[in-house]
Every structure is written in C-alpha cells, then in structure tokens.
C-alpha cells in the first residue's frame, strides 16, 4: 500500500461522509431511532423465520385473544396472530412506501435537474406543471389516481409517488440554480462536456445531501399515505396484511379487541418517528448551517 | 398592491383549468362504462346505446371536457349523479359546509394548541416545557390521523363513554374529529412557531427593545412574534389545504357527512360525476386558500409591500 502524505490524510479525515457520520454519532436520539428502524426492518424481513405460522392461518375458536406467550399481540377476529400479521404487513407497507419514494425521487431528480440546468422555457413548463400537481392536495390526488387505476400494490406505489414528485422537483431544482453558474460547471461546459455528463458528474453529487434527507423524510410521509390509502380501501386490498388495511378492519371490532387497533398503529408510528428523526439528524449533520 | 393581487388572481385561472383537465382526464380513464353503471349490468344493449347518446359519451374526449367546463362556468352545473339521478352540485353544496366547519374546528384546535405552546417553548428554550413539547410534537407529527382517530374513539367513546363516536350534530360531536386532525397539525404549527420565534429572538432589535425597557410580554408579542409571522401563517394556510384533504380520512372514521365521505362513498359506487365535482371543489378551495395566504403576506410584511409598490418605478429605472 502506498503511503499517504499529510495533506491526503487530512483530506480523508475531513471527508464529508466521515464528518457526517461523526456528527450523527453525537446525536443520541438519532442513533436510538436508527436502531429502532433497523430492528423493525430486520423483524419484517425475517417474518417467515420468526413466525412459523402463516399470516392467514385462521382459527375462529381462538378469536379476540389477549396477548399471551403464544400470541404476543393477541389474535384478531379470525383468530389470526396479530404479531405475525404486523410483521408481514410491514413488508408490504415498507416496500410500497420505499418503492413510491424511489419512483418520486427518480422523477423528481429527472425533472428537477432538467428544469434547473436548462432554465428558461423548459424550466417554466416543468414548474407550471408541478404547480398544477401542487394545487391538488396530495391525498386527494392519490385517491383520484387509485380510483382510475384500480386498487393494488403497484397502483398504490404510483398514486403515492405522483403526489410527492413536485416536492422533490423543488428540492432538486433550487440548489441547481446556483450550482449551474459555478466555475466548475462552466469549465466543464468549456471543455465540451455534454449536459447529461455535467448533470450526472457535477450537479447530482452536489445535491445528494438534500436528496438523501428528502428521501428519508419522504419514506416517512409515504408510509402514512400508503397506510391511509389502504385504510380508505383504495390501496392494498385484504386479505393481504398491510398496516392501513389492518387498521381499517380493526375499526369494526374496536369493542372486542384493542390490540387489533393499537399494534399496527404503533408499528406505523414507530417507523415514521424513527425515519423523521433520522431525516432531521441527517439534515443537521450534512449541513450544520441549517440547524436552528 | 392591486397590481399584485390582480396578477395572482389571473395566474390562478390557468392553474385551475389545468387542474380541472387533469382530474377530468384521470377520471375519464377510470374503468367502467357510465351508461352501464347507471342502468345496471343486465340492461339491454339498445338502452345502453341510447343512454350513451343522451350523456354525450360518444363525443370525442376534448368535446366532452369543454362541455363539462362550459356547463360549470355558465350554469354552475357539475352534471348528474349516476347514483341518485340528481344534480351533483346539490349534494356538493349540501356537504361542503360540513367539511368547512370541520376544517375550521380543526384550525381552531390547532391554533389554540400549537401557537401558545410554540411561543412558550421558544421563549423558554431548553426548559422542561420546551423539551416535553418538542418531544410530543415529534410524536404527533409522526402519528397518522386515522390511527389517532381510532385510538381516541376507543378511549373517549367506547371505554369512557364521554363523547359520541360518529355523526356531526353539535359541539360534542366536533371535539374528537377536531382533536384527531388538529393534533398533528398543531404539532407542525408548534415546531414552525418555535423555530421562527427562535430565529427572531436573538436579533439585535430585540436587545434594543429590551434596553429601551419595554415589558417582556410586549417584546415577545410585538417585536419577536411580529417578525415571525410569515412562516407561521404559511403553515396555517397550507394546513387548511391539508385539512381539506385529510378531512377525507377523518370524515370516514367519524362518519361525518362531509365532502370527503361523499367522495369515498361515490368512488365505491363508481359515481364519477360526483367524485369529479368533489375533487374539483376541494382543489379550487385549496388554491383559493393558498392565494389568500399569499395576499395576506403582503399585508403583514411591509417589505413585500414596498417591493410591489416600487415595481413600476424600478422597471422604469432599469
């Protein structure tokens, strides 16, 4: 291995990633939330290993049981284990939320970069279209899209994603407006780099910090939207367990069992809180100037 | 000033036209033949063809769209409901006040919970109150309101039997829905108020005011809050729009006969003219509300006002 000179070592010590990591480690709440979210993800991924019985194993004589060693969250109206259903439901909820955030991020990056980099008429057209999407409250837009496309997992992804695209476009476009006139972009253009190259190699790395923060917070919002849409019966359909669907079914049995309502809800709240805290911590760590 | 307001109002028109076009085309693509939905599945083919002719469904898409807009603009006619056969606008106007009432209740709840606590926790930063309210704020922002609604019903209606779980007939019925939706919005108002206040509280003019010997209350309310209004108002204004959207879920939980419940019921019955009308109405209210907030800014922030007052002058100078 070649020996590094002092300047190189200093540079490495001050690398953005390392500095960010160091700052996050000082935020105890963020660490706690990362651990919580990691546990949720691991539990959800390993649902099949942790819970040998299936999420749709019914046993009507065993319905509305309170928590016990055998069923740690109790059982629902069909005698299905609520804990197992929360685990499997988490798979769907988290998967759909993450997928929709990814779709929104990609579209947001694409349109945001184009609008910010080229400016002028292109920018105007893209931003006016975004204004139109912003003029409709997110939930209503999602409901209309879900109505048109019919319910199901893929349409839920799309319905939730479309509403969050304008937010991403704005987040991406704003910093590009100043980056576009910076010297390194100008010199890249001067040596004949194509717009696509400049966007990918010079602009996107510079806005990555904002994008990562927005993605984290975006997933948190998506979880609420996805569960909300399913709660209304327009998202993921029963009997597939999904946190929102489970809550919607629990509504009819609130007198009989409080666990049907509380358990999926707590799962949602825990995931959303931890993602929100992680997002805030990332924002503070990536750009300390923003910290108030 | 008038120039600015006029410009904003005019700019809103193309947005609304685009919104109506978007909603119309999305629901146009929705599955199901309207004629078959109205007449039922076992209607004879000839009757369905006749109905399609009557509804103008065989016309090109754009013709249908322009007819729809023309009818709304000239006669305020949103079409006929597939389910009841009555004009859509009648149901919409019947349900709309309920949704607005609910939104106002939530706004009231949000402001009385969020604003004072936000101010207090900024004034006493890092105190116990601040820490507790920031933590509760974080939890509340992360709580989906459909879950909070169910939990509140479970506690206050089913266990304690203090408040009714559904309907919308009087103050007693308003408390739970207003708390459900108001709570999470109060939390975001709290966070915004706190950070906006903190930004102003360390400014030099606050020290100056204190040096002049002004009372602490006047400093907080006049010098600090007076300058922190913009972000706070933005949140309040934007919340109204979110309330209209969020109303759909809370109206569903508490069976409140508002626009949101009407829409979900109509979606389930595939009564698309009703859905279209409801969505348009909510989107228009949302845009109008945002416009009002923008105009309000110019009244509370003199900096914006002078910017527009000198606009013509600046243009001439350049």
Coordinates of C-alpha atoms in Angstrom, one line a residue:
Chain A
X1 CA 0.0 0.0 0.0
X2 CA 1.4 3.4 -0.9
X3 CA 2.0 5.8 1.9
X4 CA -0.3 8.8 2.1
X5 CA 1.1 12.2 2.6
X6 CA -0.2 14.5 5.2
X7 CA -2.5 16.5 3.0
X8 CA -4.1 13.4 1.8
X9 CA -4.7 12.1 5.3
X10 CA -6.1 15.4 6.3
X11 CA -8.5 15.4 3.4
X12 CA -9.6 11.9 4.3
X13 CA -10.1 12.9 7.9
X14 CA -12.3 15.7 6.8
X15 CA -14.2 13.8 4.1
X16 CA -17.9 14.7 4.1
X17 CA -19.0 11.2 4.8
X18 CA -16.8 10.8 7.8
X19 CA -17.7 14.2 9.2
X20 CA -21.4 13.4 8.7
X21 CA -21.0 10.1 10.4
X22 CA -19.2 11.7 13.3
X23 CA -21.9 14.3 13.7
X24 CA -24.7 11.8 13.6
X25 CA -22.9 9.7 16.2
X26 CA -23.2 12.6 18.6
X27 CA -27.0 12.7 18.2
X28 CA -28.1 10.0 20.7
X29 CA -31.8 10.3 19.7
X30 CA -30.8 9.6 16.1
X31 CA -28.8 6.6 17.0
X32 CA -31.7 5.2 19.0
X33 CA -34.1 5.8 16.1
X34 CA -31.7 4.1 13.7
X35 CA -31.5 1.1 15.9
X36 CA -35.3 1.0 16.2
X37 CA -35.8 1.3 12.5
X38 CA -33.1 -1.3 11.8
X39 CA -34.9 -3.7 14.3
X40 CA -38.2 -3.1 12.5
X41 CA -36.6 -3.8 9.1
X42 CA -34.9 -6.9 10.3
X43 CA -38.0 -8.3 12.0
X44 CA -40.1 -7.6 8.9
X45 CA -37.6 -9.2 6.6
X46 CA -37.3 -12.2 8.8
X47 CA -41.0 -12.6 9.3
X48 CA -41.0 -16.1 7.8
X49 CA -38.3 -17.2 10.2
X50 CA -39.6 -15.6 13.4
X51 CA -43.2 -16.6 12.8
X52 CA -43.6 -20.2 11.6
X53 CA -47.4 -19.9 11.2
X54 CA -48.7 -18.1 8.2
X55 CA -50.3 -14.7 8.3
X56 CA -53.6 -16.1 7.1
X57 CA -53.9 -19.1 9.4
X58 CA -57.4 -18.8 10.7
X59 CA -58.7 -20.4 13.9
X60 CA -62.1 -18.9 14.6
X61 CA -62.4 -20.5 18.0
X62 CA -59.3 -18.7 19.0
X63 CA -60.5 -15.2 18.0
X64 CA -60.0 -12.0 20.1
X65 CA -57.4 -13.5 22.4
X66 CA -55.5 -11.1 24.6
X67 CA -51.7 -11.2 24.4
X68 CA -50.1 -14.4 25.7
X69 CA -46.8 -16.2 25.2
X70 CA -48.2 -18.0 22.2
X71 CA -49.6 -14.8 20.5
X72 CA -47.7 -11.9 21.9
X73 CA -50.0 -9.3 20.4
X74 CA -53.2 -11.4 20.7
X75 CA -55.4 -12.6 17.9
X76 CA -57.8 -10.9 15.6
X77 CA -61.4 -11.6 14.6
X78 CA -60.5 -14.7 12.6
X79 CA -58.1 -15.9 15.3
X80 CA -55.1 -14.9 13.2
X81 CA -52.0 -13.9 15.1
X82 CA -51.7 -10.1 15.1
X83 CA -48.0 -10.1 15.6
X84 CA -47.4 -12.2 12.6
X85 CA -49.8 -10.0 10.6
X86 CA -48.0 -6.9 11.7
X87 CA -44.7 -8.4 10.6
X88 CA -46.0 -9.5 7.2
X89 CA -48.0 -6.2 6.9
X90 CA -44.8 -4.3 7.5
X91 CA -43.3 -6.0 4.4
X92 CA -46.0 -4.6 2.2
X93 CA -46.2 -1.2 3.8
X94 CA -42.5 -0.6 3.9
X95 CA -42.0 -2.0 0.4
X96 CA -44.7 0.1 -1.1
X97 CA -43.6 3.2 0.7
X98 CA -40.0 2.8 -0.2
X99 CA -40.8 2.0 -3.8
X100 CA -43.1 5.0 -4.2
X101 CA -40.4 7.3 -2.7
X102 CA -37.9 5.9 -5.1
X103 CA -40.2 6.5 -8.0
X104 CA -40.8 10.0 -6.8
X105 CA -37.1 10.6 -6.2
X106 CA -36.2 9.4 -9.7
X107 CA -38.9 11.5 -11.4
X108 CA -38.0 14.5 -9.1
X109 CA -34.3 14.2 -10.0
X110 CA -35.0 13.9 -13.7
X111 CA -37.4 16.9 -13.9
X112 CA -35.6 18.9 -11.2
X113 CA -32.3 18.6 -13.0
X114 CA -33.7 19.4 -16.4
X115 CA -35.6 22.4 -15.1
X116 CA -32.8 23.7 -13.0
X117 CA -30.0 23.1 -15.5
X118 CA -31.6 24.3 -18.7
X119 CA -33.7 27.0 -17.2
X120 CA -35.8 29.3 -19.4
X121 CA -38.8 27.9 -21.2
X122 CA -38.1 24.3 -20.2
X123 CA -37.9 25.3 -16.5
X124 CA -41.1 27.3 -16.9
X125 CA -43.1 24.5 -18.4
X126 CA -41.9 21.9 -15.8
X127 CA -42.6 24.2 -12.9
X128 CA -46.0 25.2 -14.1
X129 CA -46.9 21.5 -14.5
X130 CA -45.7 21.0 -10.9
X131 CA -47.8 23.9 -9.8
X132 CA -50.8 22.1 -11.2
X133 CA -50.0 19.0 -9.2
X134 CA -49.4 21.1 -6.1
X135 CA -52.8 22.7 -6.4
X136 CA -54.4 19.4 -5.6
X137 CA -53.9 18.2 -2.0
X138 CA -51.7 15.0 -2.0
X139 CA -54.3 12.7 -0.5
X140 CA -56.9 13.7 -3.0
X141 CA -54.6 13.3 -5.9
X142 CA -53.7 9.8 -4.6
X143 CA -57.3 8.9 -4.2
X144 CA -58.2 10.0 -7.8
X145 CA -55.2 8.0 -9.2
X146 CA -56.1 5.0 -7.2
X147 CA -59.7 5.3 -8.4
X148 CA -58.7 5.4 -12.0
X149 CA -56.1 2.7 -11.9
X150 CA -57.9 0.4 -9.5
X151 CA -56.5 -0.8 -6.2
X152 CA -53.5 -2.9 -5.7
X153 CA -49.9 -2.6 -4.8
X154 CA -48.4 -1.2 -8.0
X155 CA -51.1 1.4 -8.3
X156 CA -50.6 2.4 -4.6
X157 CA -47.0 3.0 -5.4
X158 CA -47.9 5.2 -8.3
X159 CA -50.7 7.0 -6.6
X160 CA -48.5 8.0 -3.6
X161 CA -45.5 8.7 -5.8
X162 CA -47.1 11.2 -8.1
X163 CA -48.2 13.4 -5.2
X164 CA -44.6 13.7 -3.9
X165 CA -42.9 14.4 -7.2
X166 CA -43.4 18.2 -7.0
X167 CA -41.7 18.4 -3.6
X168 CA -38.7 16.5 -4.9
X169 CA -38.5 18.7 -8.0
X170 CA -38.5 21.8 -5.9
X171 CA -35.8 20.4 -3.6
X172 CA -33.6 19.4 -6.5
X173 CA -34.1 22.5 -8.7
X174 CA -33.4 25.2 -6.1
X175 CA -29.7 24.4 -5.4
X176 CA -29.1 23.7 -9.1
X177 CA -29.9 27.2 -10.0
X178 CA -26.8 28.4 -8.1
X179 CA -24.6 25.4 -9.0
X180 CA -25.3 25.9 -12.7
X181 CA -23.4 29.2 -12.7
X182 CA -20.5 27.9 -10.6
X183 CA -16.9 27.9 -12.1
X184 CA -16.6 24.1 -12.3
X185 CA -19.7 23.7 -14.2
X186 CA -18.7 26.5 -16.6
X187 CA -15.3 24.9 -17.1
X188 CA -16.8 21.5 -17.7
X189 CA -19.0 23.1 -20.3
X190 CA -16.0 24.9 -21.8
X191 CA -14.1 21.7 -22.4
X192 CA -17.1 20.3 -24.2
X193 CA -18.9 18.2 -21.6
X194 CA -22.4 17.3 -22.6
X195 CA -25.3 18.4 -20.3
X196 CA -26.1 14.8 -19.3
X197 CA -22.4 14.4 -18.2
X198 CA -22.4 17.6 -16.3
X199 CA -25.7 16.8 -14.5
X200 CA -24.5 13.3 -13.5
X201 CA -20.9 14.1 -12.6
X202 CA -21.0 17.7 -11.3
X203 CA -24.6 18.5 -10.3
X204 CA -26.1 15.4 -8.8
X205 CA -23.2 14.8 -6.3
X206 CA -23.7 18.3 -5.1
X207 CA -27.3 18.0 -4.3
X208 CA -27.1 14.4 -3.0
X209 CA -27.2 15.7 0.6
X210 CA -30.6 17.4 0.2
X211 CA -31.9 14.4 -1.8
X212 CA -30.9 11.9 0.9
X213 CA -32.6 13.9 3.6
X214 CA -35.7 14.3 1.5
X215 CA -35.8 10.6 0.7
X216 CA -35.7 9.7 4.4
X217 CA -38.5 12.1 5.2
X218 CA -40.3 11.1 2.1
X219 CA -40.4 7.5 3.1
X220 CA -41.9 8.5 6.4
X221 CA -44.6 10.5 4.6
X222 CA -45.2 7.7 2.2
X223 CA -45.8 5.2 5.0
X224 CA -48.6 7.5 6.3
X225 CA -50.1 8.0 2.8
X226 CA -49.9 4.3 1.8
X227 CA -51.5 3.2 5.1
X228 CA -54.1 6.0 4.7
X229 CA -55.0 4.9 1.2
X230 CA -55.3 1.3 2.2
X231 CA -57.3 2.4 5.3
X232 CA -59.8 4.0 2.9
X233 CA -60.0 0.8 0.9
X234 CA -58.2 2.2 -2.1
X235 CA -54.8 0.8 -1.6
X236 CA -53.6 -2.7 -0.8
X237 CA -56.6 -5.0 -0.5
X238 CA -57.4 -7.5 2.2
X239 CA -56.6 -10.3 2.9
X240 CA -53.1 -9.1 2.2
X241 CA -51.9 -7.8 5.5
X242 CA -50.9 -4.2 5.4
X243 CA -50.8 -1.8 8.3
X244 CA -53.5 0.5 7.0
X245 CA -55.7 -2.4 5.8
X246 CA -55.4 -4.0 9.2
X247 CA -56.5 -0.8 11.0
X248 CA -59.4 -0.5 8.6
X249 CA -60.5 -4.0 9.5
X250 CA -59.9 -3.3 13.2
X251 CA -62.4 -0.5 13.1
X252 CA -65.3 -2.9 13.1
X253 CA -64.1 -4.8 16.2
X254 CA -63.0 -1.9 18.4
X255 CA -65.4 -3.0 21.1
X256 CA -63.9 -6.5 21.2
X257 CA -60.2 -6.1 20.9
X258 CA -58.0 -3.0 21.4
X259 CA -54.9 -4.9 20.2
X260 CA -56.2 -5.0 16.6
X261 CA -56.1 -1.2 16.6
X262 CA -53.1 -0.5 18.7
X263 CA -50.5 -2.9 17.3
X264 CA -50.4 -1.9 13.6
X265 CA -50.7 1.7 14.7
X266 CA -47.8 1.5 17.0
X267 CA -45.8 -0.1 14.2
X268 CA -46.6 2.8 11.9
X269 CA -45.9 5.4 14.5
X270 CA -42.5 3.9 15.4
X271 CA -41.4 3.6 11.8
X272 CA -42.5 7.1 11.0
X273 CA -41.0 8.7 14.1
X274 CA -37.6 7.0 13.6
X275 CA -37.5 8.0 9.9
X276 CA -38.4 11.6 10.8
X277 CA -35.7 11.8 13.5
X278 CA -33.1 10.2 11.2
X279 CA -34.0 12.6 8.4
X280 CA -33.7 15.6 10.7
X281 CA -30.4 14.3 12.1
X282 CA -29.1 13.7 8.6
X283 CA -30.1 17.3 7.6
X284 CA -28.3 18.7 10.6
X285 CA -25.3 16.5 10.0
X286 CA -25.0 17.1 6.3
X287 CA -25.4 20.8 6.6
X288 CA -24.9 22.2 10.0
X289 CA -25.8 25.7 8.8
X290 CA -29.4 24.6 8.6
X291 CA -29.6 23.7 12.2
X292 CA -31.7 26.1 14.2
Chain B
X1 CA -50.6 46.2 -4.4
X2 CA -53.7 45.9 -6.6
X3 CA -51.5 45.1 -9.4
X4 CA -50.0 42.2 -7.4
X5 CA -53.4 40.8 -6.3
X6 CA -54.8 41.1 -9.8
X7 CA -51.8 39.3 -11.2
X8 CA -52.1 36.5 -8.7
X9 CA -55.8 36.0 -9.4
X10 CA -55.2 35.9 -13.1
X11 CA -52.4 33.5 -12.7
X12 CA -54.6 31.2 -10.8
X13 CA -57.0 30.7 -13.7
X14 CA -54.7 28.7 -16.0
X15 CA -53.7 26.5 -13.0
X16 CA -57.4 25.8 -12.2
X17 CA -58.1 25.0 -15.9
X18 CA -55.1 22.6 -15.8
X19 CA -56.3 21.1 -12.6
X20 CA -59.8 20.5 -14.0
X21 CA -58.3 19.0 -17.1
X22 CA -56.0 16.7 -15.1
X23 CA -58.9 15.5 -12.9
X24 CA -61.3 15.2 -15.8
X25 CA -58.8 13.1 -17.9
X26 CA -57.9 10.9 -14.9
X27 CA -61.5 10.0 -14.1
X28 CA -62.3 9.7 -17.8
X29 CA -59.9 6.8 -17.9
X30 CA -61.5 5.2 -14.9
X31 CA -62.8 1.8 -15.6
X32 CA -66.5 1.1 -16.3
X33 CA -69.0 2.4 -18.9
X34 CA -71.0 5.2 -17.2
X35 CA -74.2 4.1 -19.1
X36 CA -73.8 0.6 -17.8
X37 CA -73.2 1.9 -14.3
X38 CA -76.4 3.9 -14.4
X39 CA -78.6 1.3 -16.0
X40 CA -77.2 -1.8 -14.2
X41 CA -75.5 -4.8 -15.7
X42 CA -78.5 -6.5 -17.2
X43 CA -79.8 -3.6 -19.1
X44 CA -80.4 -4.3 -22.9
X45 CA -77.8 -3.2 -25.3
X46 CA -80.1 -0.7 -27.1
X47 CA -80.9 1.1 -23.8
X48 CA -77.2 1.5 -23.1
X49 CA -76.5 2.9 -26.5
X50 CA -79.4 5.3 -26.1
X51 CA -78.1 6.4 -22.7
X52 CA -74.6 6.9 -24.1
X53 CA -76.1 9.1 -26.8
X54 CA -78.0 11.0 -24.2
X55 CA -75.0 11.6 -22.0
X56 CA -72.9 12.5 -25.0
X57 CA -70.4 9.8 -24.2
X58 CA -69.7 9.1 -27.8
X59 CA -68.3 12.5 -28.4
X60 CA -64.5 13.0 -28.6
X61 CA -62.8 13.4 -25.3
X62 CA -62.0 17.1 -25.7
X63 CA -65.6 17.9 -26.7
X64 CA -66.7 16.2 -23.5
X65 CA -64.2 18.2 -21.5
X66 CA -65.1 21.5 -22.9
X67 CA -68.8 20.8 -22.5
X68 CA -68.1 19.9 -18.8
X69 CA -66.2 23.2 -18.2
X70 CA -68.7 25.2 -20.2
X71 CA -71.6 23.9 -18.1
X72 CA -69.8 24.7 -14.9
X73 CA -68.8 28.2 -15.9
X74 CA -72.1 29.2 -17.4
X75 CA -74.7 27.3 -15.3
X76 CA -72.7 26.0 -12.3
X77 CA -73.7 22.6 -13.5
X78 CA -71.4 19.7 -12.5
X79 CA -73.5 17.0 -14.2
X80 CA -76.0 14.5 -12.9
X81 CA -75.1 11.9 -10.3
X82 CA -75.1 8.3 -11.6
X83 CA -76.3 7.1 -8.2
X84 CA -79.2 9.4 -7.3
X85 CA -80.0 11.0 -10.6
X86 CA -79.9 14.4 -9.0
X87 CA -77.6 17.3 -9.9
X88 CA -74.2 16.8 -8.4
X89 CA -74.0 20.4 -7.4
X90 CA -76.9 20.0 -5.0
X91 CA -75.1 17.2 -3.0
X92 CA -71.8 19.1 -3.1
X93 CA -73.3 22.3 -1.7
X94 CA -75.1 20.3 0.9
X95 CA -71.9 18.6 2.1
X96 CA -69.5 21.4 1.6
X97 CA -70.4 23.5 4.7
X98 CA -69.8 20.4 6.9
X99 CA -66.3 20.0 5.6
X100 CA -65.5 23.7 6.0
X101 CA -67.0 23.6 9.5
X102 CA -64.8 20.6 10.3
X103 CA -61.8 22.3 8.9
X104 CA -62.5 25.4 10.9
X105 CA -62.8 23.4 14.1
X106 CA -59.5 21.7 13.4
X107 CA -57.9 25.0 12.7
X108 CA -59.2 26.4 15.9
X109 CA -57.9 23.3 17.8
X110 CA -54.6 23.6 16.0
X111 CA -54.1 27.3 16.8
X112 CA -55.1 27.1 20.4
X113 CA -52.8 24.1 21.0
X114 CA -49.9 24.9 18.7
X115 CA -49.4 28.7 18.8
X116 CA -49.1 29.4 22.6
X117 CA -47.0 26.3 23.3
X118 CA -44.8 27.1 20.4
X119 CA -44.2 30.7 21.6
X120 CA -43.7 29.5 25.2
X121 CA -41.2 26.8 24.2
X122 CA -39.2 29.3 22.1
X123 CA -39.1 31.8 25.0
X124 CA -38.1 29.2 27.4
X125 CA -35.8 27.3 25.1
X126 CA -34.2 24.1 26.6
X127 CA -36.6 24.2 29.6
X128 CA -38.6 21.2 30.7
X129 CA -41.6 22.6 28.9
X130 CA -39.6 23.0 25.7
X131 CA -38.3 19.5 25.8
X132 CA -41.6 18.0 26.6
X133 CA -43.5 19.9 23.9
X134 CA -40.8 19.2 21.3
X135 CA -41.0 15.5 22.0
X136 CA -44.8 15.5 21.9
X137 CA -44.6 17.5 18.7
X138 CA -42.4 14.9 17.1
X139 CA -44.6 12.1 18.1
X140 CA -47.7 13.9 17.0
X141 CA -46.3 14.8 13.6
X142 CA -45.4 11.2 13.0
X143 CA -48.9 9.9 14.0
X144 CA -51.2 9.1 11.2
X145 CA -54.5 10.8 12.0
X146 CA -56.6 7.8 11.1
X147 CA -54.9 5.9 13.9
X148 CA -55.2 8.7 16.4
X149 CA -58.9 8.9 15.5
X150 CA -59.4 5.2 16.2
X151 CA -57.5 5.4 19.5
X152 CA -59.5 8.5 20.6
X153 CA -62.7 6.8 19.8
X154 CA -61.6 3.7 21.7
X155 CA -60.7 5.8 24.8
X156 CA -63.3 8.5 24.9
X157 CA -66.3 6.8 23.2
X158 CA -66.1 3.1 23.9
X159 CA -64.3 3.0 27.3
X160 CA -65.1 6.3 29.0
X161 CA -68.3 6.9 27.0
X162 CA -67.8 10.7 27.3
X163 CA -68.1 11.6 23.6
X164 CA -70.0 10.3 20.6
X165 CA -68.0 8.3 18.1
X166 CA -69.9 9.3 14.9
X167 CA -72.1 12.0 13.4
X168 CA -71.8 15.7 13.3
X169 CA -74.7 17.4 15.1
X170 CA -73.2 19.7 17.7
X171 CA -70.2 20.8 19.7
X172 CA -70.0 17.4 21.5
X173 CA -69.6 15.7 18.1
X174 CA -66.9 18.1 17.0
X175 CA -64.4 17.5 19.7
X176 CA -63.0 14.1 18.7
X177 CA -62.6 14.9 14.9
X178 CA -61.1 18.3 15.7
X179 CA -58.7 16.7 18.1
X180 CA -57.8 14.0 15.7
X181 CA -56.9 16.2 12.8
X182 CA -55.9 19.2 14.9
X183 CA -53.3 17.4 17.0
X184 CA -50.8 16.5 14.3
X185 CA -51.3 19.9 12.6
X186 CA -50.9 21.6 16.0
X187 CA -47.6 19.8 16.2
X188 CA -46.3 21.1 12.9
X189 CA -47.5 24.6 13.9
X190 CA -45.7 24.3 17.2
X191 CA -42.5 23.3 15.5
X192 CA -42.7 26.1 13.0
X193 CA -43.7 28.7 15.6
X194 CA -40.8 27.7 17.8
X195 CA -38.2 27.8 15.1
X196 CA -39.5 31.0 13.6
X197 CA -39.5 32.6 17.1
X198 CA -36.0 31.4 17.8
X199 CA -34.7 32.9 14.7
X200 CA -36.1 36.3 15.7
X201 CA -35.4 36.2 19.4
X202 CA -31.7 36.7 19.1
X203 CA -31.9 39.6 16.8
X204 CA -30.4 43.0 17.7
X205 CA -33.7 44.8 17.7
X206 CA -34.9 42.5 20.5
X207 CA -32.0 43.6 22.6
X208 CA -32.7 47.2 21.7
X209 CA -36.3 46.8 22.7
X210 CA -35.2 45.3 26.0
X211 CA -32.7 48.1 26.5
X212 CA -35.4 50.6 26.0
X213 CA -37.1 49.0 29.0
X214 CA -40.1 47.5 27.2
X215 CA -42.1 44.9 29.0
X216 CA -41.1 41.3 28.2
X217 CA -44.6 40.5 27.0
X218 CA -44.6 43.3 24.5
X219 CA -41.2 42.3 23.3
X220 CA -42.3 38.7 22.7
X221 CA -45.7 39.6 21.2
X222 CA -44.7 42.6 19.2
X223 CA -41.0 42.5 18.3
X224 CA -40.5 38.8 18.1
X225 CA -43.8 37.4 17.0
X226 CA -44.4 40.4 14.7
X227 CA -41.4 39.3 12.7
X228 CA -42.0 35.6 12.9
X229 CA -45.5 35.7 11.3
X230 CA -44.6 34.7 7.8
X231 CA -43.6 31.1 8.3
X232 CA -46.4 30.6 10.9
X233 CA -49.0 31.9 8.5
X234 CA -47.6 29.8 5.8
X235 CA -48.1 26.7 7.9
X236 CA -51.6 27.8 9.0
X237 CA -52.6 28.5 5.4
X238 CA -51.1 25.3 4.0
X239 CA -52.8 23.3 6.8
X240 CA -56.2 24.4 5.6
X241 CA -55.5 22.8 2.3
X242 CA -54.2 19.7 4.1
X243 CA -57.3 19.7 6.3
X244 CA -59.5 19.6 3.2
X245 CA -57.5 16.5 2.0
X246 CA -57.2 15.0 5.5
X247 CA -60.9 15.6 6.0
X248 CA -61.5 12.6 3.8
X249 CA -60.0 10.2 6.3
X250 CA -61.4 11.8 9.4
X251 CA -64.8 12.1 7.9
X252 CA -64.6 8.4 7.1
X253 CA -63.6 7.5 10.6
X254 CA -66.2 9.6 12.4
X255 CA -69.0 9.1 9.7
X256 CA -69.2 12.9 9.2
X257 CA -71.5 13.7 6.2
X258 CA -69.0 16.0 4.5
X259 CA -67.4 16.2 1.1
X260 CA -64.8 13.7 1.9
X261 CA -67.2 10.9 2.9
X262 CA -69.3 11.8 -0.1
X263 CA -66.3 11.2 -2.3
X264 CA -65.3 7.9 -0.9
X265 CA -68.9 6.7 -1.0
X266 CA -69.2 7.9 -4.6
X267 CA -65.9 6.1 -5.5
X268 CA -67.3 2.9 -4.1
X269 CA -70.5 3.4 -6.1
X270 CA -68.5 4.4 -9.2
X271 CA -70.4 7.7 -9.3
X272 CA -67.8 9.6 -11.2
X273 CA -69.5 12.9 -11.8
X274 CA -69.8 13.2 -8.0
X275 CA -66.2 12.3 -7.5
X276 CA -65.1 14.8 -10.2
X277 CA -67.2 17.6 -8.7
X278 CA -65.9 16.9 -5.2
X279 CA -62.3 16.8 -6.2
X280 CA -62.7 20.0 -8.2
X281 CA -64.3 21.7 -5.4
X282 CA -61.6 20.7 -2.9
X283 CA -58.8 21.6 -5.3
X284 CA -60.4 25.0 -6.0
X285 CA -60.8 25.7 -2.3
X286 CA -57.2 24.7 -1.7
X287 CA -55.9 27.0 -4.5
X288 CA -58.1 29.9 -3.3
X289 CA -56.8 29.4 0.2
X290 CA -53.2 29.5 -0.9
X291 CA -53.9 32.6 -2.9
X292 CA -55.4 34.3 0.2
X293 CA -52.4 33.4 2.3
X294 CA -50.1 34.9 -0.4
X295 CA -52.1 38.1 -0.5
X296 CA -52.2 38.2 3.3
X297 CA -48.4 38.2 3.3
X298 CA -48.2 41.5 1.6
X299 CA -50.3 43.0 4.3
X300 CA -48.3 41.7 7.2
X301 CA -44.9 42.1 5.7
X302 CA -44.2 45.7 4.8
X303 CA -41.0 44.5 2.9
X304 CA -43.1 42.7 0.4
X305 CA -45.5 45.6 0.1
X306 CA -42.8 48.1 -0.8
X307 CA -41.3 45.7 -3.3
X308 CA -44.5 45.8 -5.2
X309 CA -45.2 49.5 -4.6
X310 CA -42.0 50.3 -6.3
X311 CA -42.2 47.8 -9.0
X312 CA -43.3 50.1 -11.7
X313 CA -40.8 52.7 -10.6
X314 CA -38.0 50.1 -10.7
X315 CA -39.0 48.9 -14.1
X316 CA -38.8 52.4 -15.5
X317 CA -35.5 53.0 -13.8
X318 CA -33.9 49.9 -15.4

